[in-house]
Amino acid sequence: MRHGLELLDQLLHEDPFRAIIIVTAHSNDRDIMREVLQRTRGGQFVFKDAENLESDLRAAVAVALAHPAYSMSRAIRHFRGMLNQELLEDDYRKFIHEHWYVLLGPEYSDCRSPYEISRGAKVDLFALRHDGFPDLWELKRPHDAVFTRYNDWWCHSSETSRGMGQLFEYCDLVRDEPSRSRGYDSRKGLGPVSMNRARGFLVIG
């Protein structure tokens, strides 16, 4: 049993959020059960003396894979791998939009991508905060340079300058046309939105 606990510790050290199912014959040993539960933070158990072991095992696997901590950890691992690849900007945008609740965090109640804030102007991510105010996210590729050297000075790269210019334009649009923007949002099922206090974020490098 001690060897099994050491192996469990090793697995959790490598990935604290990995999906783990404990198959055990120690269903009557409360001390062992308590020790395992503390390590797995309430992970799934399957008892070898169950009437239908195969059915219980399938159910435990399904529950473990659906656990929010596991799905969030898997999304973060996948995104970290994407950052080391030379992908298109749109590939990063699509993945962030699909997993915005993981990558952007609980500050937001909704996220649309791409989002047309005015005719012909689309922001990469339009994230709505719980207070009803939006954040505009402009995405560039992770390998794009943030700064470039000019003689003895460092200045914004062309990619950074372009992204900042886009954000300034988008923020100006939503501030200058708040009533039009709010009406458009309500038709798309996003509301109420206070467009007069939009924040802008540039993700690059």
PDB file of C-alpha atoms in Angstrom:
ATOM      1  CA  MET A   1       0.000   0.000   0.000  1.00  0.00           C
ATOM      2  CA  ARG A   2       2.861   2.376   0.818  1.00  0.00           C
ATOM      3  CA  HIS A   3       4.306   1.842  -2.668  1.00  0.00           C
ATOM      4  CA  GLY A   4       0.912   2.752  -4.139  1.00  0.00           C
ATOM      5  CA  LEU A   5       0.825   6.008  -2.153  1.00  0.00           C
ATOM      6  CA  GLU A   6       4.345   6.904  -3.308  1.00  0.00           C
ATOM      7  CA  LEU A   7       3.339   6.318  -6.925  1.00  0.00           C
ATOM      8  CA  LEU A   8       0.242   8.457  -6.397  1.00  0.00           C
ATOM      9  CA  ASP A   9       2.385  11.265  -4.980  1.00  0.00           C
ATOM     10  CA  GLN A  10       4.694  11.055  -7.989  1.00  0.00           C
ATOM     11  CA  LEU A  11       1.788  11.242 -10.447  1.00  0.00           C
ATOM     12  CA  LEU A  12       0.292  14.256  -8.683  1.00  0.00           C
ATOM     13  CA  HIS A  13       3.666  15.988  -8.468  1.00  0.00           C
ATOM     14  CA  GLU A  14       4.055  15.705 -12.263  1.00  0.00           C
ATOM     15  CA  ASP A  15       0.542  17.039 -12.848  1.00  0.00           C
ATOM     16  CA  PRO A  16      -1.507  18.146  -9.799  1.00  0.00           C
ATOM     17  CA  PHE A  17      -4.728  18.211 -11.834  1.00  0.00           C
ATOM     18  CA  ARG A  18      -4.429  14.934 -13.710  1.00  0.00           C
ATOM     19  CA  ALA A  19      -7.496  12.692 -13.740  1.00  0.00           C
ATOM     20  CA  ILE A  20      -6.896   9.844 -11.289  1.00  0.00           C
ATOM     21  CA  ILE A  21      -9.182   6.947 -10.357  1.00  0.00           C
ATOM     22  CA  ILE A  22      -8.256   4.818  -7.369  1.00  0.00           C
ATOM     23  CA  VAL A  23      -9.169   1.127  -7.687  1.00  0.00           C
ATOM     24  CA  THR A  24      -8.806  -0.404  -4.243  1.00  0.00           C
ATOM     25  CA  ALA A  25      -9.749  -3.344  -2.091  1.00  0.00           C
ATOM     26  CA  HIS A  26      -9.363  -1.282   1.110  1.00  0.00           C
ATOM     27  CA  SER A  27     -12.925   0.019   1.249  1.00  0.00           C
ATOM     28  CA  ASN A  28     -13.137  -0.751   4.990  1.00  0.00           C
ATOM     29  CA  ASP A  29      -9.843   0.891   5.955  1.00  0.00           C
ATOM     30  CA  ARG A  30     -10.834   4.451   6.872  1.00  0.00           C
ATOM     31  CA  ASP A  31      -7.283   5.642   7.547  1.00  0.00           C
ATOM     32  CA  ILE A  32      -6.082   4.645   4.095  1.00  0.00           C
ATOM     33  CA  MET A  33      -9.194   6.089   2.479  1.00  0.00           C
ATOM     34  CA  ARG A  34      -8.712   9.386   4.297  1.00  0.00           C
ATOM     35  CA  GLU A  35      -5.041   9.554   3.297  1.00  0.00           C
ATOM     36  CA  VAL A  36      -5.840   8.928  -0.366  1.00  0.00           C
ATOM     37  CA  LEU A  37      -8.719  11.436  -0.365  1.00  0.00           C
ATOM     38  CA  GLN A  38      -6.425  14.114   1.033  1.00  0.00           C
ATOM     39  CA  ARG A  39      -3.908  13.476  -1.738  1.00  0.00           C
ATOM     40  CA  THR A  40      -6.417  13.452  -4.601  1.00  0.00           C
ATOM     41  CA  ARG A  41      -8.628  16.233  -3.156  1.00  0.00           C
ATOM     42  CA  GLY A  42     -11.685  14.012  -3.286  1.00  0.00           C
ATOM     43  CA  GLY A  43     -10.826  11.922  -6.368  1.00  0.00           C
ATOM     44  CA  GLN A  44     -12.859   9.049  -7.753  1.00  0.00           C
ATOM     45  CA  PHE A  45     -12.825   5.616  -6.107  1.00  0.00           C
ATOM     46  CA  VAL A  46     -13.718   2.195  -7.499  1.00  0.00           C
ATOM     47  CA  PHE A  47     -13.934  -0.716  -5.081  1.00  0.00           C
ATOM     48  CA  LYS A  48     -12.856  -4.141  -6.248  1.00  0.00           C
ATOM     49  CA  ASP A  49     -15.724  -5.811  -4.398  1.00  0.00           C
ATOM     50  CA  ALA A  50     -18.344  -3.789  -6.303  1.00  0.00           C
ATOM     51  CA  GLU A  51     -21.180  -5.757  -7.886  1.00  0.00           C
ATOM     52  CA  ASN A  52     -20.431  -4.333 -11.330  1.00  0.00           C
ATOM     53  CA  LEU A  53     -16.772  -3.327 -11.345  1.00  0.00           C
ATOM     54  CA  GLU A  54     -16.630  -2.568 -15.067  1.00  0.00           C
ATOM     55  CA  SER A  55     -19.647  -0.269 -14.950  1.00  0.00           C
ATOM     56  CA  ASP A  56     -18.347   1.549 -11.864  1.00  0.00           C
ATOM     57  CA  LEU A  57     -14.953   2.026 -13.506  1.00  0.00           C
ATOM     58  CA  ARG A  58     -16.466   3.537 -16.666  1.00  0.00           C
ATOM     59  CA  ALA A  59     -18.575   5.906 -14.582  1.00  0.00           C
ATOM     60  CA  ALA A  60     -15.568   6.969 -12.498  1.00  0.00           C
ATOM     61  CA  VAL A  61     -13.497   7.690 -15.628  1.00  0.00           C
ATOM     62  CA  ALA A  62     -16.312   9.796 -17.099  1.00  0.00           C
ATOM     63  CA  VAL A  63     -16.626  11.852 -13.900  1.00  0.00           C
ATOM     64  CA  ALA A  64     -12.862  12.340 -13.570  1.00  0.00           C
ATOM     65  CA  LEU A  65     -12.453  13.532 -17.168  1.00  0.00           C
ATOM     66  CA  ALA A  66     -15.365  15.949 -16.792  1.00  0.00           C
ATOM     67  CA  HIS A  67     -13.939  17.534 -13.641  1.00  0.00           C
ATOM     68  CA  PRO A  68     -13.377  21.299 -14.150  1.00  0.00           C
ATOM     69  CA  ALA A  69      -9.863  21.194 -12.703  1.00  0.00           C
ATOM     70  CA  TYR A  70      -8.805  18.522 -15.199  1.00  0.00           C
ATOM     71  CA  SER A  71     -10.401  20.193 -18.222  1.00  0.00           C
ATOM     72  CA  MET A  72      -8.890  23.565 -17.257  1.00  0.00           C
ATOM     73  CA  SER A  73      -5.442  22.038 -16.734  1.00  0.00           C
ATOM     74  CA  ARG A  74      -5.655  20.277 -20.092  1.00  0.00           C
ATOM     75  CA  ALA A  75      -6.597  23.531 -21.857  1.00  0.00           C
ATOM     76  CA  ILE A  76      -3.672  25.398 -20.259  1.00  0.00           C
ATOM     77  CA  ARG A  77      -1.196  22.642 -21.184  1.00  0.00           C
ATOM     78  CA  HIS A  78      -2.429  22.684 -24.774  1.00  0.00           C
ATOM     79  CA  PHE A  79      -2.185  26.474 -24.975  1.00  0.00           C
ATOM     80  CA  ARG A  80       1.364  26.452 -23.619  1.00  0.00           C
ATOM     81  CA  GLY A  81       2.272  24.027 -26.385  1.00  0.00           C
ATOM     82  CA  MET A  82       0.686  26.330 -28.953  1.00  0.00           C
ATOM     83  CA  LEU A  83       2.842  29.226 -27.759  1.00  0.00           C
ATOM     84  CA  ASN A  84       5.949  27.341 -28.880  1.00  0.00           C
ATOM     85  CA  GLN A  85       4.598  26.884 -32.402  1.00  0.00           C
ATOM     86  CA  GLU A  86       4.552  29.224 -35.380  1.00  0.00           C
ATOM     87  CA  LEU A  87       0.782  29.298 -35.850  1.00  0.00           C
ATOM     88  CA  LEU A  88      -1.476  31.831 -37.470  1.00  0.00           C
ATOM     89  CA  GLU A  89      -2.853  34.615 -35.303  1.00  0.00           C
ATOM     90  CA  ASP A  90      -6.334  33.292 -35.978  1.00  0.00           C
ATOM     91  CA  ASP A  91      -5.438  29.888 -34.501  1.00  0.00           C
ATOM     92  CA  TYR A  92      -4.604  31.501 -31.157  1.00  0.00           C
ATOM     93  CA  ARG A  93      -7.748  33.631 -31.292  1.00  0.00           C
ATOM     94  CA  LYS A  94     -10.011  30.637 -31.894  1.00  0.00           C
ATOM     95  CA  PHE A  95      -8.472  28.622 -29.059  1.00  0.00           C
ATOM     96  CA  ILE A  96      -8.659  31.519 -26.573  1.00  0.00           C
ATOM     97  CA  HIS A  97     -12.276  32.132 -27.532  1.00  0.00           C
ATOM     98  CA  GLU A  98     -13.136  28.445 -27.080  1.00  0.00           C
ATOM     99  CA  HIS A  99     -11.481  28.391 -23.618  1.00  0.00           C
ATOM    100  CA  TRP A 100     -11.953  32.009 -22.535  1.00  0.00           C
ATOM    101  CA  TYR A 101     -13.377  30.992 -19.152  1.00  0.00           C
ATOM    102  CA  VAL A 102     -10.034  29.294 -18.396  1.00  0.00           C
ATOM    103  CA  LEU A 103      -7.514  31.616 -20.062  1.00  0.00           C
ATOM    104  CA  LEU A 104      -9.151  34.973 -19.301  1.00  0.00           C
ATOM    105  CA  GLY A 105     -10.480  34.035 -15.881  1.00  0.00           C
ATOM    106  CA  PRO A 106     -13.673  34.449 -13.825  1.00  0.00           C
ATOM    107  CA  GLU A 107     -13.701  38.235 -14.210  1.00  0.00           C
ATOM    108  CA  TYR A 108     -15.836  37.830 -17.330  1.00  0.00           C
ATOM    109  CA  SER A 109     -19.405  36.673 -17.873  1.00  0.00           C
ATOM    110  CA  ASP A 110     -19.253  36.358 -21.664  1.00  0.00           C
ATOM    111  CA  CYS A 111     -16.831  36.562 -24.569  1.00  0.00           C
ATOM    112  CA  ARG A 112     -17.415  36.997 -28.317  1.00  0.00           C
ATOM    113  CA  SER A 113     -14.863  36.570 -31.092  1.00  0.00           C
ATOM    114  CA  PRO A 114     -14.419  38.137 -33.536  1.00  0.00           C
ATOM    115  CA  TYR A 115     -16.769  40.937 -32.564  1.00  0.00           C
ATOM    116  CA  GLU A 116     -17.905  43.770 -34.817  1.00  0.00           C
ATOM    117  CA  ILE A 117     -18.029  46.906 -32.676  1.00  0.00           C
ATOM    118  CA  SER A 118     -18.741  49.136 -35.658  1.00  0.00           C
ATOM    119  CA  ARG A 119     -19.186  48.670 -39.369  1.00  0.00           C
ATOM    120  CA  GLY A 120     -15.938  47.248 -40.723  1.00  0.00           C
ATOM    121  CA  ALA A 121     -14.177  47.208 -37.314  1.00  0.00           C
ATOM    122  CA  LYS A 122     -13.815  43.819 -35.610  1.00  0.00           C
ATOM    123  CA  VAL A 123     -11.967  43.270 -32.373  1.00  0.00           C
ATOM    124  CA  ASP A 124     -10.379  39.863 -31.716  1.00  0.00           C
ATOM    125  CA  LEU A 125     -12.032  39.332 -28.323  1.00  0.00           C
ATOM    126  CA  PHE A 126     -14.927  41.256 -26.812  1.00  0.00           C
ATOM    127  CA  ALA A 127     -15.038  40.177 -23.163  1.00  0.00           C
ATOM    128  CA  LEU A 128     -17.907  41.358 -20.970  1.00  0.00           C
ATOM    129  CA  ARG A 129     -17.169  41.875 -17.268  1.00  0.00           C
ATOM    130  CA  HIS A 130     -19.716  41.128 -14.560  1.00  0.00           C
ATOM    131  CA  ASP A 131     -20.199  44.853 -13.949  1.00  0.00           C
ATOM    132  CA  GLY A 132     -21.505  45.282 -17.502  1.00  0.00           C
ATOM    133  CA  PHE A 133     -18.361  46.975 -18.903  1.00  0.00           C
ATOM    134  CA  PRO A 134     -16.435  45.403 -21.789  1.00  0.00           C
ATOM    135  CA  ASP A 135     -12.761  44.702 -22.380  1.00  0.00           C
ATOM    136  CA  LEU A 136     -11.394  44.758 -25.921  1.00  0.00           C
ATOM    137  CA  TRP A 137      -8.566  42.283 -26.560  1.00  0.00           C
ATOM    138  CA  GLU A 138      -6.329  42.595 -29.603  1.00  0.00           C
ATOM    139  CA  LEU A 139      -4.162  39.531 -30.199  1.00  0.00           C
ATOM    140  CA  LYS A 140      -0.827  39.239 -31.962  1.00  0.00           C
ATOM    141  CA  ARG A 141       1.378  36.185 -32.331  1.00  0.00           C
ATOM    142  CA  PRO A 142       3.553  35.133 -29.357  1.00  0.00           C
ATOM    143  CA  HIS A 143       6.740  35.354 -31.443  1.00  0.00           C
ATOM    144  CA  ASP A 144       6.062  38.905 -32.630  1.00  0.00           C
ATOM    145  CA  ALA A 145       8.584  41.385 -31.247  1.00  0.00           C
ATOM    146  CA  VAL A 146       7.358  43.838 -28.613  1.00  0.00           C
ATOM    147  CA  PHE A 147      10.292  46.244 -29.033  1.00  0.00           C
ATOM    148  CA  THR A 148      12.840  46.902 -31.739  1.00  0.00           C
ATOM    149  CA  ARG A 149      16.226  48.574 -31.487  1.00  0.00           C
ATOM    150  CA  TYR A 150      16.867  51.894 -33.235  1.00  0.00           C
ATOM    151  CA  ASN A 151      20.463  53.061 -32.758  1.00  0.00           C
ATOM    152  CA  ASP A 152      20.862  53.343 -28.962  1.00  0.00           C
ATOM    153  CA  TRP A 153      17.139  53.342 -28.270  1.00  0.00           C
ATOM    154  CA  TRP A 154      14.431  50.748 -27.900  1.00  0.00           C
ATOM    155  CA  CYS A 155      11.048  51.567 -29.379  1.00  0.00           C
ATOM    156  CA  HIS A 156       7.798  49.756 -30.076  1.00  0.00           C
ATOM    157  CA  SER A 157       7.958  47.275 -32.917  1.00  0.00           C
ATOM    158  CA  SER A 158       5.739  47.717 -35.945  1.00  0.00           C
ATOM    159  CA  GLU A 159       3.505  44.873 -34.682  1.00  0.00           C
ATOM    160  CA  THR A 160       3.095  46.558 -31.282  1.00  0.00           C
ATOM    161  CA  SER A 161       2.393  49.954 -32.843  1.00  0.00           C
ATOM    162  CA  ARG A 162      -0.172  48.436 -35.190  1.00  0.00           C
ATOM    163  CA  GLY A 163      -1.924  46.604 -32.348  1.00  0.00           C
ATOM    164  CA  MET A 164      -2.016  49.695 -30.136  1.00  0.00           C
ATOM    165  CA  GLY A 165      -3.376  51.749 -33.016  1.00  0.00           C
ATOM    166  CA  GLN A 166      -6.159  49.219 -33.551  1.00  0.00           C
ATOM    167  CA  LEU A 167      -7.069  49.303 -29.857  1.00  0.00           C
ATOM    168  CA  PHE A 168      -7.159  53.107 -29.760  1.00  0.00           C
ATOM    169  CA  GLU A 169      -9.433  53.068 -32.790  1.00  0.00           C
ATOM    170  CA  TYR A 170     -11.786  50.481 -31.262  1.00  0.00           C
ATOM    171  CA  CYS A 171     -11.992  52.317 -27.926  1.00  0.00           C
ATOM    172  CA  ASP A 172     -12.732  55.585 -29.709  1.00  0.00           C
ATOM    173  CA  LEU A 173     -15.475  53.894 -31.737  1.00  0.00           C
ATOM    174  CA  VAL A 174     -17.321  52.501 -28.736  1.00  0.00           C
ATOM    175  CA  ARG A 175     -17.037  55.798 -26.853  1.00  0.00           C
ATOM    176  CA  ASP A 176     -18.176  57.932 -29.786  1.00  0.00           C
ATOM    177  CA  GLU A 177     -21.153  55.733 -30.706  1.00  0.00           C
ATOM    178  CA  PRO A 178     -22.421  54.300 -27.390  1.00  0.00           C
ATOM    179  CA  SER A 179     -26.118  54.229 -28.292  1.00  0.00           C
ATOM    180  CA  ARG A 180     -25.517  52.538 -31.609  1.00  0.00           C
ATOM    181  CA  SER A 181     -23.191  49.997 -30.010  1.00  0.00           C
ATOM    182  CA  ARG A 182     -25.619  49.150 -27.203  1.00  0.00           C
ATOM    183  CA  GLY A 183     -28.458  48.599 -29.655  1.00  0.00           C
ATOM    184  CA  TYR A 184     -26.283  46.318 -31.745  1.00  0.00           C
ATOM    185  CA  ASP A 185     -25.235  44.357 -28.664  1.00  0.00           C
ATOM    186  CA  SER A 186     -28.818  43.774 -27.544  1.00  0.00           C
ATOM    187  CA  ARG A 187     -29.710  42.364 -30.945  1.00  0.00           C
ATOM    188  CA  LYS A 188     -26.834  39.896 -30.625  1.00  0.00           C
ATOM    189  CA  GLY A 189     -27.913  38.798 -27.151  1.00  0.00           C
ATOM    190  CA  LEU A 190     -25.226  40.703 -25.245  1.00  0.00           C
ATOM    191  CA  GLY A 191     -26.688  43.091 -22.795  1.00  0.00           C
ATOM    192  CA  PRO A 192     -26.811  45.349 -21.023  1.00  0.00           C
ATOM    193  CA  VAL A 193     -23.362  46.658 -22.001  1.00  0.00           C
ATOM    194  CA  SER A 194     -21.899  49.989 -20.826  1.00  0.00           C
ATOM    195  CA  MET A 195     -19.776  50.816 -23.848  1.00  0.00           C
ATOM    196  CA  ASN A 196     -18.566  54.194 -22.558  1.00  0.00           C
ATOM    197  CA  ARG A 197     -15.937  52.632 -20.253  1.00  0.00           C
ATOM    198  CA  ALA A 198     -14.262  50.027 -22.419  1.00  0.00           C
ATOM    199  CA  ARG A 199     -10.728  48.901 -21.560  1.00  0.00           C
ATOM    200  CA  GLY A 200      -8.202  47.743 -24.145  1.00  0.00           C
ATOM    201  CA  PHE A 201      -5.579  44.975 -23.883  1.00  0.00           C
ATOM    202  CA  LEU A 202      -2.858  44.103 -26.378  1.00  0.00           C
ATOM    203  CA  VAL A 203      -1.432  40.566 -26.135  1.00  0.00           C
ATOM    204  CA  ILE A 204       1.887  40.171 -27.950  1.00  0.00           C
ATOM    205  CA  GLY A 205       5.242  38.491 -27.506  1.00  0.00           C
TER     206      GLY A 205
END
